[in-house]
PDB file of C-alpha atoms in Angstrom:
ATOM      1  CA  UNK A   1     -40.876   1.795 -19.370  1.00 48.00           C
ATOM      2  CA  UNK A   2     -40.305   2.190 -15.604  1.00 50.00           C
ATOM      3  CA  UNK A   3     -37.188   4.042 -14.574  1.00 50.00           C
ATOM      4  CA  UNK A   4     -34.291   2.428 -12.747  1.00 48.00           C
ATOM      5  CA  UNK A   5     -35.083   4.346  -9.551  1.00 49.00           C
ATOM      6  CA  UNK A   6     -38.647   3.073  -9.648  1.00 46.00           C
ATOM      7  CA  UNK A   7     -37.438  -0.498 -10.106  1.00 48.00           C
ATOM      8  CA  UNK A   8     -35.166  -0.144  -7.065  1.00 47.00           C
ATOM      9  CA  UNK A   9     -38.018   1.239  -4.996  1.00 51.00           C
ATOM     10  CA  UNK A  10     -40.305  -1.608  -6.038  1.00 49.00           C
ATOM     11  CA  UNK A  11     -37.677  -4.274  -5.310  1.00 48.00           C
ATOM     12  CA  UNK A  12     -38.957  -6.597  -2.564  1.00 54.00           C
ATOM     13  CA  UNK A  13     -37.565  -5.845   0.869  1.00 48.00           C
ATOM     14  CA  UNK A  14     -36.218  -9.396   1.289  1.00 50.00           C
ATOM     15  CA  UNK A  15     -34.194  -9.121  -1.937  1.00 50.00           C
ATOM     16  CA  UNK A  16     -32.726  -5.766  -0.932  1.00 50.00           C
ATOM     17  CA  UNK A  17     -32.004  -7.013   2.565  1.00 51.00           C
ATOM     18  CA  UNK A  18     -29.805  -9.791   1.171  1.00 53.00           C
ATOM     19  CA  UNK A  19     -27.586  -7.187  -0.495  1.00 58.00           C
ATOM     20  CA  UNK A  20     -26.842  -5.104   2.598  1.00 60.00           C
ATOM     21  CA  UNK A  21     -23.647  -7.096   3.202  1.00 60.00           C
ATOM     22  CA  UNK A  22     -21.173  -8.063   0.420  1.00 63.00           C
ATOM     23  CA  UNK A  23     -22.266 -10.581  -2.166  1.00 67.00           C
ATOM     24  CA  UNK A  24     -22.613 -14.308  -1.682  1.00 69.00           C
ATOM     25  CA  UNK A  25     -19.121 -15.134  -2.936  1.00 71.00           C
ATOM     26  CA  UNK A  26     -17.304 -12.743  -0.593  1.00 79.00           C
ATOM     27  CA  UNK A  27     -19.484 -13.602   2.403  1.00 75.00           C
ATOM     28  CA  UNK A  28     -19.075 -17.337   1.862  1.00 74.00           C
ATOM     29  CA  UNK A  29     -15.331 -16.994   1.327  1.00 77.00           C
ATOM     30  CA  UNK A  30     -14.798 -15.030   4.548  1.00 78.00           C
ATOM     31  CA  UNK A  31     -16.976 -17.474   6.485  1.00 77.00           C
ATOM     32  CA  UNK A  32     -15.089 -20.514   5.169  1.00 76.00           C
ATOM     33  CA  UNK A  33     -11.745 -18.844   5.884  1.00 78.00           C
ATOM     34  CA  UNK A  34     -12.808 -18.138   9.457  1.00 77.00           C
ATOM     35  CA  UNK A  35     -14.050 -21.701   9.944  1.00 76.00           C
ATOM     36  CA  UNK A  36     -10.837 -23.094   8.497  1.00 73.00           C
ATOM     37  CA  UNK A  37      -8.553 -21.030  10.731  1.00 73.00           C
ATOM     38  CA  UNK A  38     -10.540 -21.283  13.946  1.00 74.00           C
ATOM     39  CA  UNK A  39     -12.137 -24.744  13.731  1.00 71.00           C
ATOM     40  CA  UNK A  40     -10.759 -26.964  10.978  1.00 73.00           C
ATOM     41  CA  UNK A  41      -7.071 -26.148  11.431  1.00 73.00           C
ATOM     42  CA  UNK A  42      -6.939 -27.098  15.156  1.00 73.00           C
ATOM     43  CA  UNK A  43      -8.974 -30.225  14.415  1.00 73.00           C
ATOM     44  CA  UNK A  44      -6.565 -31.121  11.642  1.00 75.00           C
ATOM     45  CA  UNK A  45      -3.671 -30.723  14.045  1.00 74.00           C
ATOM     46  CA  UNK A  46      -5.389 -33.101  16.446  1.00 75.00           C
ATOM     47  CA  UNK A  47      -5.831 -35.664  13.687  1.00 78.00           C
ATOM     48  CA  UNK A  48      -2.209 -35.304  12.612  1.00 80.00           C
ATOM     49  CA  UNK A  49      -1.009 -35.965  16.142  1.00 78.00           C
ATOM     50  CA  UNK A  50      -3.124 -39.089  16.530  1.00 83.00           C
ATOM     51  CA  UNK A  51      -2.094 -40.314  13.069  1.00 80.00           C
ATOM     52  CA  UNK A  52       1.420 -40.791  14.411  1.00 81.00           C
ATOM     53  CA  UNK A  53       0.137 -43.653  16.548  1.00 84.00           C
ATOM     54  CA  UNK A  54      -0.734 -47.179  15.537  1.00 87.00           C
ATOM     55  CA  UNK A  55      -4.200 -48.470  16.312  1.00 90.00           C
ATOM     56  CA  UNK A  56      -2.817 -50.497  19.236  1.00 91.00           C
ATOM     57  CA  UNK A  57      -1.085 -47.424  20.685  1.00 90.00           C
ATOM     58  CA  UNK A  58      -4.206 -45.326  20.219  1.00 90.00           C
ATOM     59  CA  UNK A  59      -6.400 -47.936  21.894  1.00 93.00           C
ATOM     60  CA  UNK A  60      -3.941 -48.337  24.766  1.00 92.00           C
ATOM     61  CA  UNK A  61      -3.856 -44.541  25.297  1.00 91.00           C
ATOM     62  CA  UNK A  62      -7.622 -44.119  25.485  1.00 92.00           C
ATOM     63  CA  UNK A  63      -8.415 -47.291  27.461  1.00 93.00           C
ATOM     64  CA  UNK A  64      -5.886 -46.950  30.251  1.00 93.00           C
ATOM     65  CA  UNK A  65      -7.802 -47.732  33.500  1.00 94.00           C
ATOM     66  CA  UNK A  66      -7.031 -44.308  34.932  1.00 93.00           C
ATOM     67  CA  UNK A  67      -8.227 -42.632  31.751  1.00 94.00           C
ATOM     68  CA  UNK A  68     -11.413 -44.704  31.675  1.00 95.00           C
ATOM     69  CA  UNK A  69     -12.088 -43.708  35.286  1.00 95.00           C
ATOM     70  CA  UNK A  70     -11.708 -40.053  34.274  1.00 94.00           C
ATOM     71  CA  UNK A  71     -14.257 -40.609  31.478  1.00 95.00           C
ATOM     72  CA  UNK A  72     -16.769 -41.905  34.014  1.00 95.00           C
ATOM     73  CA  UNK A  73     -16.157 -39.042  36.439  1.00 94.00           C
ATOM     74  CA  UNK A  74     -16.350 -36.389  33.711  1.00 94.00           C
ATOM     75  CA  UNK A  75     -19.404 -37.795  31.926  1.00 94.00           C
ATOM     76  CA  UNK A  76     -21.257 -38.533  35.148  1.00 95.00           C
ATOM     77  CA  UNK A  77     -20.630 -35.093  36.633  1.00 95.00           C
ATOM     78  CA  UNK A  78     -21.456 -33.394  33.316  1.00 95.00           C
ATOM     79  CA  UNK A  79     -24.727 -35.325  33.035  1.00 95.00           C
ATOM     80  CA  UNK A  80     -25.828 -34.428  36.560  1.00 96.00           C
ATOM     81  CA  UNK A  81     -24.784 -30.793  36.100  1.00 96.00           C
ATOM     82  CA  UNK A  82     -26.593 -30.443  32.769  1.00 95.00           C
ATOM     83  CA  UNK A  83     -29.809 -31.999  34.090  1.00 96.00           C
ATOM     84  CA  UNK A  84     -29.789 -29.733  37.134  1.00 96.00           C
ATOM     85  CA  UNK A  85     -29.060 -26.772  34.877  1.00 96.00           C
ATOM     86  CA  UNK A  86     -32.049 -27.771  32.768  1.00 94.00           C
ATOM     87  CA  UNK A  87     -34.351 -27.321  35.765  1.00 95.00           C
ATOM     88  CA  UNK A  88     -32.636 -24.309  37.309  1.00 95.00           C
ATOM     89  CA  UNK A  89     -32.048 -22.629  33.949  1.00 94.00           C
ATOM     90  CA  UNK A  90     -35.716 -23.009  33.016  1.00 94.00           C
ATOM     91  CA  UNK A  91     -36.803 -21.448  36.316  1.00 93.00           C
ATOM     92  CA  UNK A  92     -34.246 -18.676  35.888  1.00 93.00           C
ATOM     93  CA  UNK A  93     -35.439 -17.890  32.357  1.00 93.00           C
ATOM     94  CA  UNK A  94     -39.070 -17.997  33.491  1.00 92.00           C
ATOM     95  CA  UNK A  95     -38.423 -15.445  36.243  1.00 92.00           C
ATOM     96  CA  UNK A  96     -36.541 -13.124  33.901  1.00 92.00           C
ATOM     97  CA  UNK A  97     -39.273 -13.266  31.252  1.00 90.00           C
ATOM     98  CA  UNK A  98     -42.493 -13.308  33.266  1.00 87.00           C
ATOM     99  CA  UNK A  99     -41.727 -11.087  36.278  1.00 88.00           C
ATOM    100  CA  UNK A 100     -40.631  -7.504  36.808  1.00 88.00           C
ATOM    101  CA  UNK A 101     -38.659  -6.751  39.952  1.00 87.00           C
ATOM    102  CA  UNK A 102     -36.039  -4.366  41.230  1.00 89.00           C
ATOM    103  CA  UNK A 103     -32.594  -5.209  39.889  1.00 87.00           C
ATOM    104  CA  UNK A 104     -33.898  -7.384  37.067  1.00 89.00           C
ATOM    105  CA  UNK A 105     -31.376  -6.082  34.555  1.00 91.00           C
ATOM    106  CA  UNK A 106     -28.552  -6.663  37.011  1.00 92.00           C
ATOM    107  CA  UNK A 107     -29.670 -10.249  37.602  1.00 90.00           C
ATOM    108  CA  UNK A 108     -30.033 -10.751  33.852  1.00 91.00           C
ATOM    109  CA  UNK A 109     -26.462  -9.541  33.359  1.00 90.00           C
ATOM    110  CA  UNK A 110     -25.197 -11.893  36.080  1.00 90.00           C
ATOM    111  CA  UNK A 111     -26.312 -14.852  33.982  1.00 91.00           C
ATOM    112  CA  UNK A 112     -23.458 -14.122  31.580  1.00 90.00           C
ATOM    113  CA  UNK A 113     -20.877 -13.830  34.363  1.00 90.00           C
ATOM    114  CA  UNK A 114     -19.405 -17.315  33.708  1.00 90.00           C
ATOM    115  CA  UNK A 115     -18.670 -16.202  30.126  1.00 87.00           C
ATOM    116  CA  UNK A 116     -16.718 -13.136  31.296  1.00 86.00           C
ATOM    117  CA  UNK A 117     -15.031 -14.588  34.386  1.00 86.00           C
ATOM    118  CA  UNK A 118     -11.820 -16.574  33.799  1.00 87.00           C
ATOM    119  CA  UNK A 119     -12.514 -20.187  34.650  1.00 87.00           C
ATOM    120  CA  UNK A 120      -9.422 -20.424  36.855  1.00 88.00           C
ATOM    121  CA  UNK A 121     -10.702 -17.520  38.948  1.00 90.00           C
ATOM    122  CA  UNK A 122     -14.078 -19.225  39.193  1.00 89.00           C
ATOM    123  CA  UNK A 123     -12.401 -22.452  40.321  1.00 90.00           C
ATOM    124  CA  UNK A 124     -10.358 -20.757  43.029  1.00 90.00           C
ATOM    125  CA  UNK A 125     -13.413 -18.836  44.256  1.00 91.00           C
ATOM    126  CA  UNK A 126     -15.606 -21.939  44.370  1.00 92.00           C
ATOM    127  CA  UNK A 127     -12.911 -23.931  46.162  1.00 91.00           C
ATOM    128  CA  UNK A 128     -12.547 -21.151  48.745  1.00 91.00           C
ATOM    129  CA  UNK A 129     -16.293 -20.857  49.326  1.00 91.00           C
ATOM    130  CA  UNK A 130     -17.023 -24.583  49.495  1.00 92.00           C
ATOM    131  CA  UNK A 131     -13.965 -25.708  51.467  1.00 90.00           C
ATOM    132  CA  UNK A 132     -14.659 -27.055  54.953  1.00 87.00           C
ATOM    133  CA  UNK A 133     -13.509 -23.741  56.426  1.00 88.00           C
ATOM    134  CA  UNK A 134     -15.178 -21.650  53.724  1.00 87.00           C
ATOM    135  CA  UNK A 135     -18.269 -19.509  54.052  1.00 89.00           C
ATOM    136  CA  UNK A 136     -20.653 -22.024  52.482  1.00 90.00           C
ATOM    137  CA  UNK A 137     -18.575 -25.165  53.017  1.00 88.00           C
ATOM    138  CA  UNK A 138     -18.445 -24.706  56.782  1.00 89.00           C
ATOM    139  CA  UNK A 139     -22.249 -24.674  56.997  1.00 91.00           C
ATOM    140  CA  UNK A 140     -22.519 -27.772  54.824  1.00 91.00           C
ATOM    141  CA  UNK A 141     -19.791 -29.512  56.827  1.00 88.00           C
ATOM    142  CA  UNK A 142     -21.909 -29.110  59.965  1.00 88.00           C
ATOM    143  CA  UNK A 143     -24.540 -31.379  58.389  1.00 89.00           C
ATOM    144  CA  UNK A 144     -21.981 -33.845  57.060  1.00 87.00           C
ATOM    145  CA  UNK A 145     -21.795 -32.626  53.439  1.00 90.00           C
ATOM    146  CA  UNK A 146     -18.366 -32.089  51.907  1.00 90.00           C
ATOM    147  CA  UNK A 147     -18.263 -30.294  48.572  1.00 90.00           C
ATOM    148  CA  UNK A 148     -14.711 -29.172  47.877  1.00 90.00           C
ATOM    149  CA  UNK A 149     -12.283 -31.844  46.676  1.00 89.00           C
ATOM    150  CA  UNK A 150     -15.069 -34.327  45.951  1.00 90.00           C
ATOM    151  CA  UNK A 151     -17.073 -35.245  42.820  1.00 92.00           C
ATOM    152  CA  UNK A 152     -19.852 -32.994  44.183  1.00 93.00           C
ATOM    153  CA  UNK A 153     -17.511 -30.046  43.779  1.00 92.00           C
ATOM    154  CA  UNK A 154     -16.987 -31.018  40.138  1.00 94.00           C
ATOM    155  CA  UNK A 155     -20.750 -30.927  39.561  1.00 95.00           C
ATOM    156  CA  UNK A 156     -21.062 -27.474  41.130  1.00 94.00           C
ATOM    157  CA  UNK A 157     -18.180 -26.091  39.074  1.00 94.00           C
ATOM    158  CA  UNK A 158     -19.683 -27.503  35.874  1.00 94.00           C
ATOM    159  CA  UNK A 159     -23.085 -26.069  36.755  1.00 95.00           C
ATOM    160  CA  UNK A 160     -21.549 -22.643  37.260  1.00 93.00           C
ATOM    161  CA  UNK A 161     -19.768 -22.564  33.906  1.00 93.00           C
ATOM    162  CA  UNK A 162     -22.598 -24.021  31.786  1.00 93.00           C
ATOM    163  CA  UNK A 163     -25.794 -22.553  33.272  1.00 94.00           C
ATOM    164  CA  UNK A 164     -25.924 -19.604  30.800  1.00 94.00           C
ATOM    165  CA  UNK A 165     -26.301 -22.006  27.878  1.00 94.00           C
ATOM    166  CA  UNK A 166     -29.681 -23.163  29.181  1.00 94.00           C
ATOM    167  CA  UNK A 167     -30.938 -19.743  30.240  1.00 94.00           C
ATOM    168  CA  UNK A 168     -29.986 -17.970  27.013  1.00 93.00           C
ATOM    169  CA  UNK A 169     -31.415 -20.769  24.868  1.00 93.00           C
ATOM    170  CA  UNK A 170     -34.777 -20.984  26.626  1.00 93.00           C
ATOM    171  CA  UNK A 171     -35.288 -17.291  27.367  1.00 92.00           C
ATOM    172  CA  UNK A 172     -36.042 -16.100  23.781  1.00 91.00           C
ATOM    173  CA  UNK A 173     -38.533 -18.934  23.267  1.00 89.00           C
ATOM    174  CA  UNK A 174     -40.383 -18.057  26.455  1.00 89.00           C
ATOM    175  CA  UNK A 175     -40.596 -14.433  25.334  1.00 87.00           C
ATOM    176  CA  UNK A 176     -42.359 -15.505  22.126  1.00 85.00           C
ATOM    177  CA  UNK A 177     -44.992 -17.668  23.824  1.00 80.00           C
ATOM    178  CA  UNK A 178     -48.378 -15.983  23.702  1.00 75.00           C
ATOM    179  CA  UNK A 179     -49.945 -15.691  27.138  1.00 74.00           C
ATOM    180  CA  UNK A 180     -53.357 -15.834  25.469  1.00 74.00           C
ATOM    181  CA  UNK A 181     -52.921 -19.595  25.013  1.00 72.00           C
ATOM    182  CA  UNK A 182     -52.182 -20.007  28.700  1.00 71.00           C
ATOM    183  CA  UNK A 183     -55.198 -17.868  29.618  1.00 72.00           C
ATOM    184  CA  UNK A 184     -57.385 -19.927  27.276  1.00 75.00           C
ATOM    185  CA  UNK A 185     -56.270 -23.129  28.962  1.00 71.00           C
ATOM    186  CA  UNK A 186     -56.959 -21.657  32.384  1.00 73.00           C
ATOM    187  CA  UNK A 187     -60.423 -20.459  31.313  1.00 71.00           C
ATOM    188  CA  UNK A 188     -61.212 -23.969  30.039  1.00 71.00           C
ATOM    189  CA  UNK A 189     -60.479 -25.335  33.489  1.00 72.00           C
ATOM    190  CA  UNK A 190     -56.920 -26.605  33.107  1.00 72.00           C
ATOM    191  CA  UNK A 191     -54.724 -26.499  36.164  1.00 74.00           C
ATOM    192  CA  UNK A 192     -51.394 -24.681  36.235  1.00 72.00           C
ATOM    193  CA  UNK A 193     -49.600 -27.999  35.892  1.00 73.00           C
ATOM    194  CA  UNK A 194     -51.685 -28.981  32.863  1.00 78.00           C
ATOM    195  CA  UNK A 195     -51.039 -25.605  31.211  1.00 78.00           C
ATOM    196  CA  UNK A 196     -47.306 -26.075  31.699  1.00 80.00           C
ATOM    197  CA  UNK A 197     -47.145 -29.687  30.475  1.00 83.00           C
ATOM    198  CA  UNK A 198     -49.523 -29.282  27.504  1.00 81.00           C
ATOM    199  CA  UNK A 199     -48.935 -25.721  26.330  1.00 78.00           C
ATOM    200  CA  UNK A 200     -45.626 -24.329  27.564  1.00 82.00           C
ATOM    201  CA  UNK A 201     -43.363 -27.385  27.693  1.00 83.00           C
ATOM    202  CA  UNK A 202     -44.052 -28.624  24.122  1.00 82.00           C
ATOM    203  CA  UNK A 203     -43.117 -25.175  22.828  1.00 84.00           C
ATOM    204  CA  UNK A 204     -39.885 -24.793  24.757  1.00 87.00           C
ATOM    205  CA  UNK A 205     -38.827 -28.460  24.654  1.00 86.00           C
ATOM    206  CA  UNK A 206     -36.526 -28.174  21.595  1.00 86.00           C
ATOM    207  CA  UNK A 207     -34.755 -25.131  23.039  1.00 89.00           C
ATOM    208  CA  UNK A 208     -34.526 -26.733  26.479  1.00 92.00           C
ATOM    209  CA  UNK A 209     -32.993 -29.924  25.093  1.00 90.00           C
ATOM    210  CA  UNK A 210     -30.512 -27.935  23.022  1.00 89.00           C
ATOM    211  CA  UNK A 211     -29.564 -25.890  26.082  1.00 92.00           C
ATOM    212  CA  UNK A 212     -29.051 -29.031  28.181  1.00 93.00           C
ATOM    213  CA  UNK A 213     -26.965 -30.608  25.399  1.00 91.00           C
ATOM    214  CA  UNK A 214     -24.801 -27.483  25.116  1.00 90.00           C
ATOM    215  CA  UNK A 215     -24.408 -27.473  28.887  1.00 93.00           C
ATOM    216  CA  UNK A 216     -23.300 -31.109  28.777  1.00 94.00           C
ATOM    217  CA  UNK A 217     -20.776 -30.624  25.977  1.00 91.00           C
ATOM    218  CA  UNK A 218     -19.413 -27.489  27.661  1.00 90.00           C
ATOM    219  CA  UNK A 219     -18.942 -29.417  30.890  1.00 92.00           C
ATOM    220  CA  UNK A 220     -17.108 -32.256  29.162  1.00 90.00           C
ATOM    221  CA  UNK A 221     -14.246 -29.968  28.239  1.00 86.00           C
ATOM    222  CA  UNK A 222     -14.157 -27.839  31.388  1.00 88.00           C
ATOM    223  CA  UNK A 223     -10.741 -27.532  33.023  1.00 89.00           C
ATOM    224  CA  UNK A 224      -9.933 -24.351  34.935  1.00 86.00           C
ATOM    225  CA  UNK A 225     -13.057 -24.146  37.057  1.00 89.00           C
ATOM    226  CA  UNK A 226     -12.901 -27.843  37.992  1.00 92.00           C
ATOM    227  CA  UNK A 227      -9.304 -28.718  38.858  1.00 91.00           C
ATOM    228  CA  UNK A 228      -9.161 -26.310  41.821  1.00 90.00           C
ATOM    229  CA  UNK A 229     -12.226 -27.800  43.506  1.00 91.00           C
ATOM    230  CA  UNK A 230     -12.045 -31.417  42.342  1.00 89.00           C
ATOM    231  CA  UNK A 231      -9.200 -32.650  44.518  1.00 85.00           C
ATOM    232  CA  UNK A 232      -7.818 -34.571  41.514  1.00 86.00           C
ATOM    233  CA  UNK A 233      -7.692 -37.926  43.250  1.00 89.00           C
ATOM    234  CA  UNK A 234      -7.000 -40.804  40.813  1.00 87.00           C
ATOM    235  CA  UNK A 235     -10.074 -42.933  40.071  1.00 90.00           C
ATOM    236  CA  UNK A 236     -12.201 -40.614  42.257  1.00 90.00           C
ATOM    237  CA  UNK A 237     -12.150 -36.993  41.126  1.00 89.00           C
ATOM    238  CA  UNK A 238      -9.849 -36.782  38.121  1.00 91.00           C
ATOM    239  CA  UNK A 239     -11.462 -35.331  35.004  1.00 93.00           C
ATOM    240  CA  UNK A 240     -10.460 -36.098  31.440  1.00 93.00           C
ATOM    241  CA  UNK A 241      -9.195 -32.561  30.766  1.00 91.00           C
ATOM    242  CA  UNK A 242      -6.723 -32.990  33.602  1.00 91.00           C
ATOM    243  CA  UNK A 243      -5.459 -36.257  32.109  1.00 93.00           C
ATOM    244  CA  UNK A 244      -4.900 -34.470  28.796  1.00 91.00           C
ATOM    245  CA  UNK A 245      -2.908 -31.825  30.657  1.00 91.00           C
ATOM    246  CA  UNK A 246      -0.878 -34.518  32.432  1.00 91.00           C
ATOM    247  CA  UNK A 247       0.022 -36.145  29.113  1.00 91.00           C
ATOM    248  CA  UNK A 248       1.075 -32.758  27.742  1.00 89.00           C
ATOM    249  CA  UNK A 249       3.269 -32.198  30.789  1.00 90.00           C
ATOM    250  CA  UNK A 250       4.876 -35.542  29.999  1.00 89.00           C
ATOM    251  CA  UNK A 251       5.418 -34.363  26.393  1.00 89.00           C
ATOM    252  CA  UNK A 252       3.305 -37.284  25.201  1.00 88.00           C
ATOM    253  CA  UNK A 253       1.459 -35.223  22.601  1.00 88.00           C
ATOM    254  CA  UNK A 254       0.007 -38.163  20.614  1.00 88.00           C
ATOM    255  CA  UNK A 255      -1.535 -39.673  23.766  1.00 90.00           C
ATOM    256  CA  UNK A 256      -2.943 -36.279  24.773  1.00 90.00           C
ATOM    257  CA  UNK A 257      -4.431 -35.880  21.299  1.00 89.00           C
ATOM    258  CA  UNK A 258      -5.891 -39.389  21.454  1.00 91.00           C
ATOM    259  CA  UNK A 259      -7.663 -38.657  24.738  1.00 92.00           C
ATOM    260  CA  UNK A 260      -8.858 -35.300  23.407  1.00 90.00           C
ATOM    261  CA  UNK A 261     -10.231 -37.009  20.307  1.00 89.00           C
ATOM    262  CA  UNK A 262     -12.538 -39.097  22.498  1.00 90.00           C
ATOM    263  CA  UNK A 263     -14.045 -35.986  24.061  1.00 89.00           C
ATOM    264  CA  UNK A 264     -14.264 -34.328  20.652  1.00 86.00           C
ATOM    265  CA  UNK A 265     -16.089 -37.268  19.085  1.00 88.00           C
ATOM    266  CA  UNK A 266     -18.488 -37.508  22.026  1.00 88.00           C
ATOM    267  CA  UNK A 267     -19.323 -33.794  21.839  1.00 86.00           C
ATOM    268  CA  UNK A 268     -19.734 -33.750  18.062  1.00 84.00           C
ATOM    269  CA  UNK A 269     -21.895 -36.881  18.122  1.00 88.00           C
ATOM    270  CA  UNK A 270     -24.193 -35.377  20.727  1.00 86.00           C
ATOM    271  CA  UNK A 271     -24.497 -32.073  18.889  1.00 82.00           C
ATOM    272  CA  UNK A 272     -25.150 -33.854  15.600  1.00 84.00           C
ATOM    273  CA  UNK A 273     -27.853 -36.011  17.210  1.00 85.00           C
ATOM    274  CA  UNK A 274     -29.525 -32.965  18.770  1.00 82.00           C
ATOM    275  CA  UNK A 275     -29.456 -31.022  15.486  1.00 79.00           C
ATOM    276  CA  UNK A 276     -30.849 -34.027  13.613  1.00 83.00           C
ATOM    277  CA  UNK A 277     -33.639 -34.454  16.143  1.00 79.00           C
ATOM    278  CA  UNK A 278     -34.401 -30.723  16.125  1.00 74.00           C
ATOM    279  CA  UNK A 279     -34.606 -30.689  12.332  1.00 75.00           C
ATOM    280  CA  UNK A 280     -37.016 -33.610  12.276  1.00 77.00           C
ATOM    281  CA  UNK A 281     -39.063 -32.081  15.085  1.00 70.00           C
ATOM    282  CA  UNK A 282     -39.416 -28.749  13.293  1.00 68.00           C
ATOM    283  CA  UNK A 283     -40.216 -30.519  10.026  1.00 72.00           C
ATOM    284  CA  UNK A 284     -42.964 -32.489  11.766  1.00 71.00           C
ATOM    285  CA  UNK A 285     -44.360 -29.341  13.370  1.00 64.00           C
ATOM    286  CA  UNK A 286     -44.387 -27.324  10.136  1.00 62.00           C
ATOM    287  CA  UNK A 287     -45.771 -30.261   8.201  1.00 60.00           C
ATOM    288  CA  UNK A 288     -48.975 -30.262  10.164  1.00 54.00           C
TER     289      UNK A 288
END
């Protein structure tokens, strides 16, 4: 009969790896406690605030013309910023993965700067740079382009804060792509464009779409980096986060919660749709 030590040595690596951390019950309990305190509890508070309103009051709070205008400004700027980040983030990830150059690690670290920099500091800096008398804004003003205190400034601020989501989502996928497939396509006579569209893009498409979706949802809730450069003109450059702040300043907590619930539902719906699509896409790929 084999000894206990022999049985432990012959235990599959996957089974032993599962036991490195505490058992399933403890791990699940800690995870659920964390989710409850950090995610579910604030969401429950939001629901409790909105539950104090009747349906008519809720509808009036979220469909006020000024609020609706802020929806359009926020969603439009977030959409443009996320699409631009999709292109720029892909190029950024491609450079970091495929090329070696002096200062590469420094540039790679700069990608995460928006995560470490307080958004209010980023907003003040962007407003200073892109103002008409700023370093970059003065050059753009000479050609008739005004950035600060316009919707264009909102787009730039959103791009700054959400670009890392695209880069960090696409970068690991690019690192796993075998260059032998690209070389095979080139040997068979495919152009660089054909290699990208038929070999590279299908592989990175799920990650790229997820990165763009995360960039969009991050931009929807942006506040600090935007309000300093937006100008905050009613019906022109007011974002939804600012309107929530205004309602809080008026001590109208139910109305602020109602407006926040719209952004929350939009973000959750988009993330759910992306996860559903990604699951079906991976199932179709593995089912081949």
